[in-house]
Structures are given as structure tokens and as C-alpha cells.
PDB file of C-alpha atoms in Angstrom:
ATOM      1  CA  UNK A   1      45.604  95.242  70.446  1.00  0.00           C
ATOM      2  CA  UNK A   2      43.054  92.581  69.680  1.00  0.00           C
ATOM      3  CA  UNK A   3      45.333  90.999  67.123  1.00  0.00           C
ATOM      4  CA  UNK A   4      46.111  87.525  67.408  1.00  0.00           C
ATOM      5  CA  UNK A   5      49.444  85.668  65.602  1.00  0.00           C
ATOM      6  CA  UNK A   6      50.007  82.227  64.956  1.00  0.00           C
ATOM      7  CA  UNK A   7      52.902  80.370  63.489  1.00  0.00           C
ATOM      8  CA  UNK A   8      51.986  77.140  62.705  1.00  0.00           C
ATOM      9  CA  UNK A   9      53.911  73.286  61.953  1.00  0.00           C
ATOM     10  CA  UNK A  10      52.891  73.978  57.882  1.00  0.00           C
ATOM     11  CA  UNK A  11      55.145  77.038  57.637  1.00  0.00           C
ATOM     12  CA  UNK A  12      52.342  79.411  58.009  1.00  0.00           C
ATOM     13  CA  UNK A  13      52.580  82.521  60.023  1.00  0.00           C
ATOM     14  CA  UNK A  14      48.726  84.352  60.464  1.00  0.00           C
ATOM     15  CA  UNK A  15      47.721  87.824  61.714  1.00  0.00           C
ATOM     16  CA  UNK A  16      43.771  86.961  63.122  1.00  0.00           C
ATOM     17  CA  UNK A  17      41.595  90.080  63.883  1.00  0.00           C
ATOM     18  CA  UNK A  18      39.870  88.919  67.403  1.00  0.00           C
ATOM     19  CA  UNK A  19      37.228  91.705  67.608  1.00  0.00           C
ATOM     20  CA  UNK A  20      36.065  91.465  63.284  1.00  0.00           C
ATOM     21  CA  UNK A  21      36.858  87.645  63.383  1.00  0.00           C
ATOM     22  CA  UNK A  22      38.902  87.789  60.189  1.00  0.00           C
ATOM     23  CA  UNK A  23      42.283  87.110  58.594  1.00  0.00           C
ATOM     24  CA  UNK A  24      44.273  90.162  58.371  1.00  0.00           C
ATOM     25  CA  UNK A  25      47.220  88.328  56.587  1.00  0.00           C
ATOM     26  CA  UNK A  26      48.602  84.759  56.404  1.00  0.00           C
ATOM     27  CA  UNK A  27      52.066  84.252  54.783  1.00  0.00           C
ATOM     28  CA  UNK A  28      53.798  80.382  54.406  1.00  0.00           C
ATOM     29  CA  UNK A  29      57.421  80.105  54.359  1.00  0.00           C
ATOM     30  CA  UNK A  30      57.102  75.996  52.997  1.00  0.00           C
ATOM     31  CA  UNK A  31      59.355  75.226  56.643  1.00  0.00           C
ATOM     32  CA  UNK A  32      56.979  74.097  59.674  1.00  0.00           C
ATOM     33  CA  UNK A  33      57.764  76.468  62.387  1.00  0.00           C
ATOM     34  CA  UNK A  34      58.819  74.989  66.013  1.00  0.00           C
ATOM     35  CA  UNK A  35      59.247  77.556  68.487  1.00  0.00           C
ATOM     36  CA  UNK A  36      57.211  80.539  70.425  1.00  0.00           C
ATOM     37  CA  UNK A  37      56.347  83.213  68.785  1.00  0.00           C
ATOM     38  CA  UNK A  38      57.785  86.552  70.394  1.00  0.00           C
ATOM     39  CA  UNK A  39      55.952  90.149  69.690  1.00  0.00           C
ATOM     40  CA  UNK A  40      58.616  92.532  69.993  1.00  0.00           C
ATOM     41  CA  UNK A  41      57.558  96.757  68.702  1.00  0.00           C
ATOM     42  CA  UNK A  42      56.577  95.783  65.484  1.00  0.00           C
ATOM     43  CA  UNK A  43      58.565  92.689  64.688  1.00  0.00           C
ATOM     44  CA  UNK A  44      57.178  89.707  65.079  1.00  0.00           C
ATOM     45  CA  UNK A  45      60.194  86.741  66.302  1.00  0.00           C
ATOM     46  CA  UNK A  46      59.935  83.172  65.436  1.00  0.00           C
ATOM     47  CA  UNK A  47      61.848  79.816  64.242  1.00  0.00           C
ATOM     48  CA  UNK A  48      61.662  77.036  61.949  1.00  0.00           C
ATOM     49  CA  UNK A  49      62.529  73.736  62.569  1.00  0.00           C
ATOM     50  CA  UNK A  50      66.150  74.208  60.708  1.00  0.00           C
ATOM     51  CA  UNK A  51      66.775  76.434  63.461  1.00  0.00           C
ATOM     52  CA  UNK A  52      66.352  79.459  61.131  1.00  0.00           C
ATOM     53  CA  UNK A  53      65.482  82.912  63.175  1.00  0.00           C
ATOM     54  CA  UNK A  54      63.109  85.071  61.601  1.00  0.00           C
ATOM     55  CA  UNK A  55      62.537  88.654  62.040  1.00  0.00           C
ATOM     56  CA  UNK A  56      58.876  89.835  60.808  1.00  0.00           C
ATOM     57  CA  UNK A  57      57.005  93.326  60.223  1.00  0.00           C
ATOM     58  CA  UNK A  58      54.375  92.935  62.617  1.00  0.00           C
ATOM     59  CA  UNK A  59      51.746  94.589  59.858  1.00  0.00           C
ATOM     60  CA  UNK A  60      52.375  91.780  56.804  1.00  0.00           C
ATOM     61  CA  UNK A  61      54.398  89.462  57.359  1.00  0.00           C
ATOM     62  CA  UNK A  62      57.395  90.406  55.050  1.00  0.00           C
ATOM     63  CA  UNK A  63      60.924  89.322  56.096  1.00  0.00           C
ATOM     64  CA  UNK A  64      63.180  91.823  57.793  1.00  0.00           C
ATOM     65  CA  UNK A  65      66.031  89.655  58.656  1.00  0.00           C
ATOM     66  CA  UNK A  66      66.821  86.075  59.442  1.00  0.00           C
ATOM     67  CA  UNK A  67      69.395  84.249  61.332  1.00  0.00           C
ATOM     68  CA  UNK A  68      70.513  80.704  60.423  1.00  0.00           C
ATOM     69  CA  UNK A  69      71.855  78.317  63.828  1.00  0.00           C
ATOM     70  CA  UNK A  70      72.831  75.369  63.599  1.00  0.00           C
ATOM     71  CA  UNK A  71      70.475  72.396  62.117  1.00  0.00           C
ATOM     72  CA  UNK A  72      69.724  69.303  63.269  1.00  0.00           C
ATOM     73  CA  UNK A  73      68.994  66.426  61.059  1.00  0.00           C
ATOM     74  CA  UNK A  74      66.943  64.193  63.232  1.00  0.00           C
ATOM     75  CA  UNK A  75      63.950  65.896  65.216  1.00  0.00           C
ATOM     76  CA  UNK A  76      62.891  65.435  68.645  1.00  0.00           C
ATOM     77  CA  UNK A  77      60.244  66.760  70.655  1.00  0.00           C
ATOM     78  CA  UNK A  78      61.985  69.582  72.127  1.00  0.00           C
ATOM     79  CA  UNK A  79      60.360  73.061  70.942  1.00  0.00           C
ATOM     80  CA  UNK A  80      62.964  76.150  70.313  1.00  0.00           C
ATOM     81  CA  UNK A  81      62.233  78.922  72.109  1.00  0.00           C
ATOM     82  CA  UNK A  82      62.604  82.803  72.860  1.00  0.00           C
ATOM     83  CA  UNK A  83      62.697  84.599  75.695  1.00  0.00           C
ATOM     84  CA  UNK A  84      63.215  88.653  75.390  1.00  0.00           C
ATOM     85  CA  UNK A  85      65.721  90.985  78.347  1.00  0.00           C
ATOM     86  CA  UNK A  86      65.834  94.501  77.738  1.00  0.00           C
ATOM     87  CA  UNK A  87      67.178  95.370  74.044  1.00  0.00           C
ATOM     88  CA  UNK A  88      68.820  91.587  73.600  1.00  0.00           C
ATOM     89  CA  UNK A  89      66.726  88.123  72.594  1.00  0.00           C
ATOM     90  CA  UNK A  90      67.976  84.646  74.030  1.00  0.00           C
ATOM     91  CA  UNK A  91      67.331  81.658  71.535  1.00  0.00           C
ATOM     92  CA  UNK A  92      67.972  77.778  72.606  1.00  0.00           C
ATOM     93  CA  UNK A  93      67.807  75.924  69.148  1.00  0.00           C
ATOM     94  CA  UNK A  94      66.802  72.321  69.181  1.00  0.00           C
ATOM     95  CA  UNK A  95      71.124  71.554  68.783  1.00  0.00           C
ATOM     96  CA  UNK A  96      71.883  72.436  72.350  1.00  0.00           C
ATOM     97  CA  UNK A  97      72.793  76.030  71.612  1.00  0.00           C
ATOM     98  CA  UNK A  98      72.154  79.581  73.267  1.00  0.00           C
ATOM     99  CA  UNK A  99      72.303  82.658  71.722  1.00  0.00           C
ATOM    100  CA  UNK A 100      72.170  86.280  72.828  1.00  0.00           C
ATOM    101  CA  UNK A 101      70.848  88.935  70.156  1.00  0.00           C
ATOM    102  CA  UNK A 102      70.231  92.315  69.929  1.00  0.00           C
ATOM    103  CA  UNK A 103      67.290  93.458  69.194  1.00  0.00           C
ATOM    104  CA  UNK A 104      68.104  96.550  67.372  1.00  0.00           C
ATOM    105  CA  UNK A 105      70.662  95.647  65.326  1.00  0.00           C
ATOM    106  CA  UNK A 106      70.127  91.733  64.497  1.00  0.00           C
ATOM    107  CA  UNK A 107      73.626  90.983  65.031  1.00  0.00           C
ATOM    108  CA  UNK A 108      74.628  88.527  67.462  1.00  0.00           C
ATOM    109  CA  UNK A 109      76.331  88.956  70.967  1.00  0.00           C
ATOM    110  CA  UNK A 110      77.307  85.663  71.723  1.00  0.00           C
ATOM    111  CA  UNK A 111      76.594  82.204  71.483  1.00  0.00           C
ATOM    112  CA  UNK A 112      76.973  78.915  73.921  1.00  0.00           C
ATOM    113  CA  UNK A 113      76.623  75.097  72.731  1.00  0.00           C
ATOM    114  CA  UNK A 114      75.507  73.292  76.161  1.00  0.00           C
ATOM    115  CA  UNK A 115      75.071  69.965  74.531  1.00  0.00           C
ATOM    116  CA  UNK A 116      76.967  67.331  76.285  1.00  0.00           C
ATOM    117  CA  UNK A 117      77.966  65.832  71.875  1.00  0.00           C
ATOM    118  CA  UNK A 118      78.103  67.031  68.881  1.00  0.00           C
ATOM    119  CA  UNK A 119      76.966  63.655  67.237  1.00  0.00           C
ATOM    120  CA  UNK A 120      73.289  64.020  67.229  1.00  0.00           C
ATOM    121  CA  UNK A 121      71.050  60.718  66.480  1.00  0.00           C
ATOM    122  CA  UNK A 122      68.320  59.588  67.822  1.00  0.00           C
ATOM    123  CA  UNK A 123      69.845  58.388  71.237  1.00  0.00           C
ATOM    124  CA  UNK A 124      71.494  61.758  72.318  1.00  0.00           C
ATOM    125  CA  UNK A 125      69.679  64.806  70.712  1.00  0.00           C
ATOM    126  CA  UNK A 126      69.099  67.962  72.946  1.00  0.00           C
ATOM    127  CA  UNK A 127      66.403  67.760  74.701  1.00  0.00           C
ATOM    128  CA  UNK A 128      65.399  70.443  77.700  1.00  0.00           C
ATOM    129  CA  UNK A 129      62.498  73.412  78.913  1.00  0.00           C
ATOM    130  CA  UNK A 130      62.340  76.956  78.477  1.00  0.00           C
ATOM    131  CA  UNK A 131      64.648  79.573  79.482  1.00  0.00           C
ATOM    132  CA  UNK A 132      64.440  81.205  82.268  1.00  0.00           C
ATOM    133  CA  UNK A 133      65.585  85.379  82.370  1.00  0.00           C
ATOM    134  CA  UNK A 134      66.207  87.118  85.970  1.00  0.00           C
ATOM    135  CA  UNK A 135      68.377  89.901  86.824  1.00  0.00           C
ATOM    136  CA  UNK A 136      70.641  88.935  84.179  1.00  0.00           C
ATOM    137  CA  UNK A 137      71.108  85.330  84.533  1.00  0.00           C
ATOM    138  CA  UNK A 138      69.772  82.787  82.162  1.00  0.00           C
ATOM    139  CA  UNK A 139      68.286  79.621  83.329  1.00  0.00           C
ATOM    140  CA  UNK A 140      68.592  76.901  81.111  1.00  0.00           C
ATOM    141  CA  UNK A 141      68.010  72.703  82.078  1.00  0.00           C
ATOM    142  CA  UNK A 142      68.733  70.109  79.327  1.00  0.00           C
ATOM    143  CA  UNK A 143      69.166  66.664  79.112  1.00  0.00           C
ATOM    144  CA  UNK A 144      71.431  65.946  82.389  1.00  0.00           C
ATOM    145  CA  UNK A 145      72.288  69.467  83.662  1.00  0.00           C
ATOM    146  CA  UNK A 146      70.873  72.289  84.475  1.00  0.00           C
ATOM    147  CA  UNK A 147      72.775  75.888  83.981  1.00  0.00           C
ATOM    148  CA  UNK A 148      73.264  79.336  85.721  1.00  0.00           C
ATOM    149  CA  UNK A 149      74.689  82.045  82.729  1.00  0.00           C
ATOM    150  CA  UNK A 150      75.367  85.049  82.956  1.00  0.00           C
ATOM    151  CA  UNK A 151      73.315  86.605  80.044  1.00  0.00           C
ATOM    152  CA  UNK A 152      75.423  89.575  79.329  1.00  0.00           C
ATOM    153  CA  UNK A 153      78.556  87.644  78.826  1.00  0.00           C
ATOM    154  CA  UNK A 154      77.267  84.133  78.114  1.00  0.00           C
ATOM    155  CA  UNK A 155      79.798  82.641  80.845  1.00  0.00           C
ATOM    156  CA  UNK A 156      78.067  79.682  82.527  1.00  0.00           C
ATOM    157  CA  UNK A 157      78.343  80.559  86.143  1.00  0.00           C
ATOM    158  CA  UNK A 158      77.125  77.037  87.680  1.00  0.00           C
ATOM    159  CA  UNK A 159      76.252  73.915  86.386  1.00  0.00           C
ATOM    160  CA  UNK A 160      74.221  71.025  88.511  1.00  0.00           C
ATOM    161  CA  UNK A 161      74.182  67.637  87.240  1.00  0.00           C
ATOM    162  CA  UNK A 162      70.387  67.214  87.209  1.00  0.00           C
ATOM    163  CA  UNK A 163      67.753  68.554  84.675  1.00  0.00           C
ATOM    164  CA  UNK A 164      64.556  69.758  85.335  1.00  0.00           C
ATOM    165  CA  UNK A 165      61.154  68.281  84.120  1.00  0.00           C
ATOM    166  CA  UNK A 166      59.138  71.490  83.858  1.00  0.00           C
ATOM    167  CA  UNK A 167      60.035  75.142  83.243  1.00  0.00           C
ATOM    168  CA  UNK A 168      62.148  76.594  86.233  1.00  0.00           C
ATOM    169  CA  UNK A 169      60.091  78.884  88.608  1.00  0.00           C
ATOM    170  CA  UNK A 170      61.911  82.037  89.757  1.00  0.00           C
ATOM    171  CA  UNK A 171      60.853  83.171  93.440  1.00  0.00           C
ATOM    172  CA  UNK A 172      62.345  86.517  94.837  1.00  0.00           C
ATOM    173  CA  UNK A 173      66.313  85.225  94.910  1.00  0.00           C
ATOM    174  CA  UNK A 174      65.267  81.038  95.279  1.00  0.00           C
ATOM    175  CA  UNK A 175      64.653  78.671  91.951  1.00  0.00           C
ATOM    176  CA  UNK A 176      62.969  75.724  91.999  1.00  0.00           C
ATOM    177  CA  UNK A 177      62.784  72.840  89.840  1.00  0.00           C
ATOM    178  CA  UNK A 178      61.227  69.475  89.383  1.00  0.00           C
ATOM    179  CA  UNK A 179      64.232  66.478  88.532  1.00  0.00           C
ATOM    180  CA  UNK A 180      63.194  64.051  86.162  1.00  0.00           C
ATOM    181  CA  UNK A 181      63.610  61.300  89.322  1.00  0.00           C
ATOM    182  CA  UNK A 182      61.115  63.568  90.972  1.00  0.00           C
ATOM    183  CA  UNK A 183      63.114  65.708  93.165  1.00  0.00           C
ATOM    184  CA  UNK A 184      61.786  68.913  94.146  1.00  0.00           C
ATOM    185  CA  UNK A 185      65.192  71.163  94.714  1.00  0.00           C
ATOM    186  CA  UNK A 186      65.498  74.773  95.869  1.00  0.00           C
ATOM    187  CA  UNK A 187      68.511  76.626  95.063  1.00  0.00           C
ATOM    188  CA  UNK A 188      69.787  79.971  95.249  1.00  0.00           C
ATOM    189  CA  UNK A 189      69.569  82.220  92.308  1.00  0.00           C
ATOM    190  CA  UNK A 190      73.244  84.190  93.116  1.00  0.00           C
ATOM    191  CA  UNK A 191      75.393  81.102  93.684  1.00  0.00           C
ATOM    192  CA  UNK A 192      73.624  77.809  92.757  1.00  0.00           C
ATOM    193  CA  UNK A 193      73.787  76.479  96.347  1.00  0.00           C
ATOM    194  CA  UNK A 194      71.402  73.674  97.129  1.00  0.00           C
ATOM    195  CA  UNK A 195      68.697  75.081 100.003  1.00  0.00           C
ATOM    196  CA  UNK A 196      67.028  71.737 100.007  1.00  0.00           C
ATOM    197  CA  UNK A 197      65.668  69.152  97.926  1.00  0.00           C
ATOM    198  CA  UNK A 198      62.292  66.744  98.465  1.00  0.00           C
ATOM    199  CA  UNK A 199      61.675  63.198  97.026  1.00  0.00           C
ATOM    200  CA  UNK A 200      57.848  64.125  95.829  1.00  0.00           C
ATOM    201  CA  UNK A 201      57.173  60.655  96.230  1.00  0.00           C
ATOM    202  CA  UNK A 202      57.814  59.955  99.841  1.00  0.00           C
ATOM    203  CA  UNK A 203      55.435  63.643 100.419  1.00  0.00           C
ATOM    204  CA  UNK A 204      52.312  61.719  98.797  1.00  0.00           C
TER     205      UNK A 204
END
């Protein structure tokens, strides 16, 4: 509705009127903020970079709930992010871990670690893309593997050990991904089985 929101690496969160040009609100929370920001009815979703989940009223700003995950002391690269299925919101913190959580009630469903240690320094944080939602599976590629969960239950259904270098792209019942060796590899959706997989190097 012409409203644009930003959450920014100061610990401000803005509400920008697009069609008057002005600031509707702007509220800091002192924590840079290091994820996407999710619109949800009128909540607005987003994390800081302790891996804090906030839950905003869409109109100021003010602070309906938040979630602490796990933190990590050292900081990487990797950007924590959202991604919304029906009632329920998946959240991969920069730690390596998953969670499911309802929407409605703030409470959490479940949770999954998918980091390979739990001694994080600079040579082994988590590092990996966004997640992927389809038909109730969760998509999720980190540092050396790349998952197939069942985002009801939070059971990992298949695991491959490669990771991909780009978001996942869902097609009908196929993914595809790009390997950090430069594979291109087509799998199916239901069972994880390998269709085929192309060394983009040799196609140039």
C-alpha cells in the first residue's frame, strides 16, 4: 500500500511513505539488523545480528514479541533469513539453525541445528542461501550439504553432500542448484534423486 520498510545494519527499522515522500516512523533498537524483512497482516518480521526475532506492529514500530536463537560470537557474511508457509514462519539464524513458528501464537514448533560443529570460529561458521518453501518441504544448502525437510515435522528427509552457490530454484516437481565447483544438478523435489548434473565449465 505504497508504504515502504527498511531495517537497516544501525538498528533502525523505518516506515517510508512512497507516494508523500516522507518518514512515517523510524524506531532504533541500538542492534544492527541482518536478515529480510517479512510483512506479515500487520506485523512486521525481522532479526538482529544476535539472532534475536522480532515481531513488529506494522503501524509504529512497537515490539509485540521477540524470540531469542542462538548467538554467534564471530560474524560472517551469511544474512539470516525468513521465509513465510501458511500460518508458520521458517528462520535459519547465522548458527546453523532452523526454526518453524507460528504465526499466530509466537510459540515455536520446532527447531533443527544443521551445522556440521558446534565450535564456531572463524574457520567453520555457518555459512549457506535462502530457504527454499514448496509443498511442505524446506530447502536449505549450507556449507557442505544441502537438505530436503519436511517443514511440518522438521525431519530432514535427504541430505546431499554438496551446497549450493545461489538460492535453489523450484521448477514444477525438479530443483536445481549451482555447486560451489560449478555443477549445475537437477534433482527431484519428492525423493532427492539426482536427474543429472552439468560441469558449467566444459558448456562454455
Amino acid at each position: 500500500n505504497n508504504i515502504l520498510f527498511a531495517a537497516d545494519n544501525l538498528g533502525y527499522i523505518y516506515a517510508y511513505d512512497i507516494q508523500t515522500n516522507s518518514l512515517l516512523w523510524a524506531k532504533n533498537f541500538k542492534i544492527p539488523f541482518k536478515s529480510n524483512l517479512k510483512v506479515y497482516g500487520e506485523m512486521l518480521i525481522v532479526a538482529n545480528i544476535k539472532n534475536n526475532v522480532f515481531f513488529l506492529e506494522k503501524k509504529n514500530g512497537e515490539t509485540i514479541k521477540s524470540i531469542q536463537t542462538e548467538e554467534t560470537k564471530v560474524t560472517n557474511q551469511f544474512v539470516n533469513n525468513f521465509s513465510i508457509t501458511k500460518d508458520n514462519l521458517l528462520f535459519l539464524n547465522s548458527f546453523g539453525s532452523l526454526y518453524s513458528i507460528n504465526l499466530n501464537t509466537k510459540q515455536i514448533n520446532w527447531f533443527l541445528n544443521l551445522n556440521q560443529s558446534l565450535d564456531l570460529n572463524t574457520d567453520n561458521l555457518f555459512n549457506g542461501n535462502q530457504i527454499v518453501y514448496h509443498k511442505n518441504k524446506i530447502i536449505v544448502s549450507s556449507n557442505k550439504f544441502s537438505y530436503l525437510i519436511n517443514s511440518q515435522t522438521g525431519n530432514i528427509l535427504r541430505n546431499r553432500n554438496f551446497s549450493s552457490d545461489i538460492k535453489p530454484i523450484i521448477n514444477n516437481e525438479y530443483i536445481f542448484l549451482i555447486t560451489k565447483n560449478n555443477y549445475l544438478i537437477a534433482a527431484k523435489l519428492d525423493d532427492g534423486e539426482i536427474i543429472y548434473s552439468y560441469n558449467l565449465k566444459d558448456q562454455l
